[in-house]
Amino acid sequence: MTTLGVLGAVLGGSLVGCGHAVPGLAPASGPPTASGASAPARPATSPAPPAAPEKPAVLAPGPGGLTPVFRRGPQHAAKVVALSFDADMTADEGPRAAGGEHFDNPELIALLRRLKVPATVFMTGRWAEEYPDEARSIGTDPLFEIGNHSYSHYAFTTPCYGLPTVEKDAVREEVRRAFGAIRKAGARNVVPYFRFPGGCYDDDTLRALGPEKVTAVQWDVVSGDAFATDADAVAEQVLDGVRSGSLVVMHCTRSAAPVTAEAVRQVVPELRKRGYRFVKVSELMAG
């Protein structure tokens, strides 16, 4: 995992460790000035993707009830890849949002719709509270599914890229509160998947989360879009890393991942040219 200590200090830690920066890329100098309007609805003429199963695939608990961890799909003959996007916002970043910083990225969501790319968005509860219209739009579109990224985006174990740390007795409440905020926004396509802030966890954390009956979802391809300013480098890193069954981590947060949409615009046609089909995490996990 790429060290992001300096970058985290610059940007307040909201994306620290979540996607990891491409080595050598400079952090964004400041938040973009793009509009913060809610994501537009999918065009009525766009064919809807296959409906998600009523009960998404999950992994069986580990020994002693440990929360299971999913990192990638099987490397079978079919060329499939899942794009996942972390919608990050920490519990203490409300003043920054009020000051005009954009932790959402409606342009990215609109692009995925235009390209008809199914995806899984791992959303913090604080993000859902700040952008309820967008959370509802994403969470009622059959193209997408929403997983849990904690309420606060604080670390569940330390060290974790300088993120504040969740108290041990608050681990389960972080998950419950996030699901509550996401559903309160009106999202329906919510899956029982959890992504650790920063990807940081240990056996104690997996054991504490066991009663919540979620599957922890990691990744095998780091896009490097967090803090990146070079979309070509991000796209190249994804294209170099993808294999059949890969699970890519990217971000849906303009202020600290401003070039993600441009990278996706390059990645999607190239992977399709190579014969890949895009799926949501639930389909990848189902095998």
Short mmCIF file of C-alpha atoms in Angstrom, two decimals, residues 2-188:
data_model
loop_
_atom_site.label_atom_id
_atom_site.label_comp_id
_atom_site.label_asym_id
_atom_site.label_seq_id
_atom_site.Cartn_x
_atom_site.Cartn_y
_atom_site.Cartn_z
CA THR A 2 1.31 3.41 -0.96
CA THR A 3 2.07 5.75 1.97
CA LEU A 4 -0.13 8.82 1.93
CA GLY A 5 0.83 10.59 5.14
CA VAL A 6 1.79 13.91 3.53
CA LEU A 7 -1.16 13.90 1.18
CA GLY A 8 -3.53 13.10 4.04
CA ALA A 9 -2.28 16.11 5.95
CA VAL A 10 -3.03 18.32 2.96
CA LEU A 11 -6.56 17.09 2.42
CA GLY A 12 -7.72 16.36 5.95
CA GLY A 13 -7.76 12.58 5.64
CA SER A 14 -11.11 12.03 3.91
CA LEU A 15 -9.55 9.80 1.25
CA VAL A 16 -6.39 8.79 3.07
CA GLY A 17 -5.57 5.20 2.27
CA CYS A 18 -8.82 4.57 0.43
CA GLY A 19 -7.46 4.36 -3.07
CA HIS A 20 -3.77 5.13 -2.71
CA ALA A 21 -2.04 7.63 -4.93
CA VAL A 22 -0.18 6.76 -8.11
CA PRO A 23 3.50 7.09 -7.20
CA GLY A 24 4.93 10.40 -8.37
CA LEU A 25 1.62 12.16 -8.91
CA ALA A 26 1.12 15.46 -7.12
CA PRO A 27 -1.89 16.07 -4.88
CA ALA A 28 -4.65 18.27 -6.16
CA SER A 29 -3.95 21.91 -5.34
CA GLY A 30 -7.52 22.66 -4.32
CA PRO A 31 -11.14 21.64 -4.78
CA PRO A 32 -12.55 21.84 -8.32
CA THR A 33 -15.13 24.48 -9.05
CA ALA A 34 -17.57 22.22 -10.91
CA SER A 35 -21.24 22.46 -10.03
CA GLY A 36 -22.52 20.38 -7.13
CA ALA A 37 -25.87 19.65 -8.79
CA SER A 38 -27.49 16.29 -8.21
CA ALA A 39 -26.82 13.53 -10.70
CA PRO A 40 -29.27 13.52 -13.60
CA ALA A 41 -31.68 10.65 -13.99
CA ARG A 42 -30.79 7.90 -16.43
CA PRO A 43 -32.19 8.57 -19.89
CA ALA A 44 -35.51 6.83 -20.43
CA THR A 45 -34.17 5.33 -23.65
CA SER A 46 -31.26 3.56 -21.97
CA PRO A 47 -31.89 -0.17 -21.59
CA ALA A 48 -31.88 -1.22 -17.97
CA PRO A 49 -29.24 -3.78 -16.95
CA PRO A 50 -30.29 -7.12 -15.50
CA ALA A 51 -31.90 -6.67 -12.11
CA ALA A 52 -29.77 -7.53 -9.11
CA PRO A 53 -30.73 -10.72 -7.28
CA GLU A 54 -33.10 -10.19 -4.36
CA LYS A 55 -30.51 -11.71 -2.04
CA PRO A 56 -27.01 -10.63 -3.13
CA ALA A 57 -24.22 -13.16 -2.82
CA VAL A 58 -22.34 -13.12 0.47
CA LEU A 59 -19.43 -15.12 1.82
CA ALA A 60 -19.74 -17.53 4.72
CA PRO A 61 -18.31 -16.31 8.05
CA GLY A 62 -14.75 -17.28 8.85
CA PRO A 63 -13.53 -19.31 11.84
CA GLY A 64 -15.05 -18.14 15.09
CA GLY A 65 -17.55 -15.95 13.29
CA LEU A 66 -14.99 -13.65 11.69
CA THR A 67 -16.40 -11.34 9.03
CA PRO A 68 -15.43 -12.82 5.64
CA VAL A 69 -13.26 -10.75 3.27
CA PHE A 70 -13.72 -10.67 -0.52
CA ARG A 71 -10.88 -9.35 -2.68
CA ARG A 72 -11.55 -10.52 -6.24
CA GLY A 73 -13.63 -12.93 -8.27
CA PRO A 74 -12.51 -16.28 -9.63
CA GLN A 75 -10.02 -16.26 -12.46
CA HIS A 76 -12.27 -18.21 -14.81
CA ALA A 77 -12.40 -18.01 -18.60
CA ALA A 78 -15.06 -15.28 -18.77
CA LYS A 79 -13.56 -11.80 -18.78
CA VAL A 80 -15.39 -9.85 -16.10
CA VAL A 81 -14.30 -6.90 -13.98
CA ALA A 82 -16.04 -4.89 -11.26
CA LEU A 83 -15.51 -1.17 -10.81
CA SER A 84 -16.16 0.09 -7.29
CA PHE A 85 -16.24 3.71 -6.17
CA ASP A 86 -15.82 5.00 -2.62
CA ALA A 87 -18.05 7.98 -1.79
CA ASP A 88 -15.97 9.35 1.06
CA MET A 89 -16.77 12.04 3.56
CA THR A 90 -15.64 12.03 7.17
CA ALA A 91 -17.91 12.95 10.06
CA ASP A 92 -16.09 16.24 10.68
CA GLU A 93 -16.03 17.59 7.12
CA GLY A 94 -19.42 19.29 7.17
CA PRO A 95 -17.90 22.79 7.46
CA ARG A 96 -15.73 22.12 4.41
CA ALA A 97 -18.78 21.05 2.41
CA ALA A 98 -20.65 24.12 3.61
CA GLY A 99 -17.71 26.19 2.39
CA GLY A 100 -18.05 24.86 -1.14
CA GLU A 101 -15.83 21.77 -1.19
CA HIS A 102 -17.38 18.98 -3.26
CA PHE A 103 -17.22 15.46 -1.84
CA ASP A 104 -19.61 14.19 -4.53
CA ASN A 105 -19.06 13.62 -8.25
CA PRO A 106 -22.35 13.68 -10.20
CA GLU A 107 -20.45 13.99 -13.48
CA LEU A 108 -18.83 10.60 -12.85
CA ILE A 109 -22.17 8.95 -12.10
CA ALA A 110 -23.64 10.51 -15.26
CA LEU A 111 -20.70 9.15 -17.27
CA LEU A 112 -21.22 5.61 -15.94
CA ARG A 113 -24.86 5.90 -16.98
CA ARG A 114 -23.98 7.08 -20.47
CA LEU A 115 -21.46 4.27 -20.86
CA LYS A 116 -23.91 1.77 -19.31
CA VAL A 117 -21.34 0.56 -16.81
CA PRO A 118 -22.74 -1.19 -13.73
CA ALA A 119 -20.85 -0.34 -10.56
CA THR A 120 -20.85 -0.66 -6.79
CA VAL A 121 -20.62 2.52 -4.72
CA PHE A 122 -19.33 2.21 -1.16
CA MET A 123 -20.89 5.15 0.62
CA THR A 124 -20.25 6.68 4.03
CA GLY A 125 -23.28 7.61 6.06
CA ARG A 126 -22.03 11.17 6.34
CA TRP A 127 -21.87 11.39 2.51
CA ALA A 128 -25.46 10.16 2.24
CA GLU A 129 -26.56 12.82 4.71
CA GLU A 130 -24.77 15.57 2.81
CA TYR A 131 -26.01 14.46 -0.63
CA PRO A 132 -29.34 12.68 -0.03
CA ASP A 133 -30.71 13.35 -3.52
CA GLU A 134 -27.64 11.82 -5.12
CA ALA A 135 -27.65 8.88 -2.71
CA ARG A 136 -31.29 8.21 -3.60
CA SER A 137 -30.59 8.59 -7.34
CA ILE A 138 -27.72 6.12 -7.20
CA GLY A 139 -29.55 3.77 -4.87
CA THR A 140 -32.70 3.53 -7.00
CA ASP A 141 -30.92 3.01 -10.32
CA PRO A 142 -30.64 -0.71 -11.23
CA LEU A 143 -27.28 0.05 -12.82
CA PHE A 144 -25.79 0.53 -9.35
CA GLU A 145 -25.71 -0.98 -5.88
CA ILE A 146 -24.62 0.68 -2.65
CA GLY A 147 -22.33 -0.84 -0.05
CA ASN A 148 -21.45 0.47 3.41
CA HIS A 149 -18.23 2.46 3.91
CA SER A 150 -18.87 3.27 7.61
CA TYR A 151 -20.59 6.37 8.92
CA SER A 152 -17.58 8.51 9.78
CA HIS A 153 -14.80 7.20 7.50
CA TYR A 154 -12.60 6.88 10.57
CA ALA A 155 -10.13 4.00 10.81
CA PHE A 156 -11.23 0.71 12.35
CA THR A 157 -7.67 -0.14 13.36
CA THR A 158 -4.37 1.70 13.57
CA PRO A 159 -2.13 2.72 11.99
CA CYS A 160 -4.24 3.69 8.99
CA TYR A 161 -2.83 6.59 7.00
CA GLY A 162 -3.41 9.15 9.72
CA LEU A 163 -7.19 8.69 9.92
CA PRO A 164 -8.90 9.28 13.28
CA THR A 165 -9.77 5.99 14.95
CA VAL A 166 -13.18 4.56 15.81
CA GLU A 167 -13.54 3.48 19.42
CA LYS A 168 -13.58 -0.32 19.71
CA ASP A 169 -17.04 -0.39 21.25
CA ALA A 170 -18.41 1.79 18.41
CA VAL A 171 -17.41 -0.47 15.49
CA ARG A 172 -20.83 -2.07 15.00
CA GLU A 173 -22.65 1.24 15.47
CA GLU A 174 -20.56 2.73 12.64
CA VAL A 175 -21.97 0.11 10.28
CA ARG A 176 -25.54 0.36 11.55
CA ARG A 177 -25.57 4.16 11.46
CA ALA A 178 -24.24 4.22 7.90
CA PHE A 179 -26.88 1.78 6.65
CA GLY A 180 -29.50 3.89 8.43
CA ALA A 181 -28.35 7.12 6.76
CA ILE A 182 -28.17 5.49 3.32
CA ARG A 183 -31.67 4.04 3.59
CA LYS A 184 -33.06 7.25 5.08
CA ALA A 185 -31.92 9.03 1.90
CA GLY A 186 -34.20 6.70 -0.07
CA ALA A 187 -31.67 4.24 -1.50
CA ARG A 188 -33.12 0.79 -2.16
#
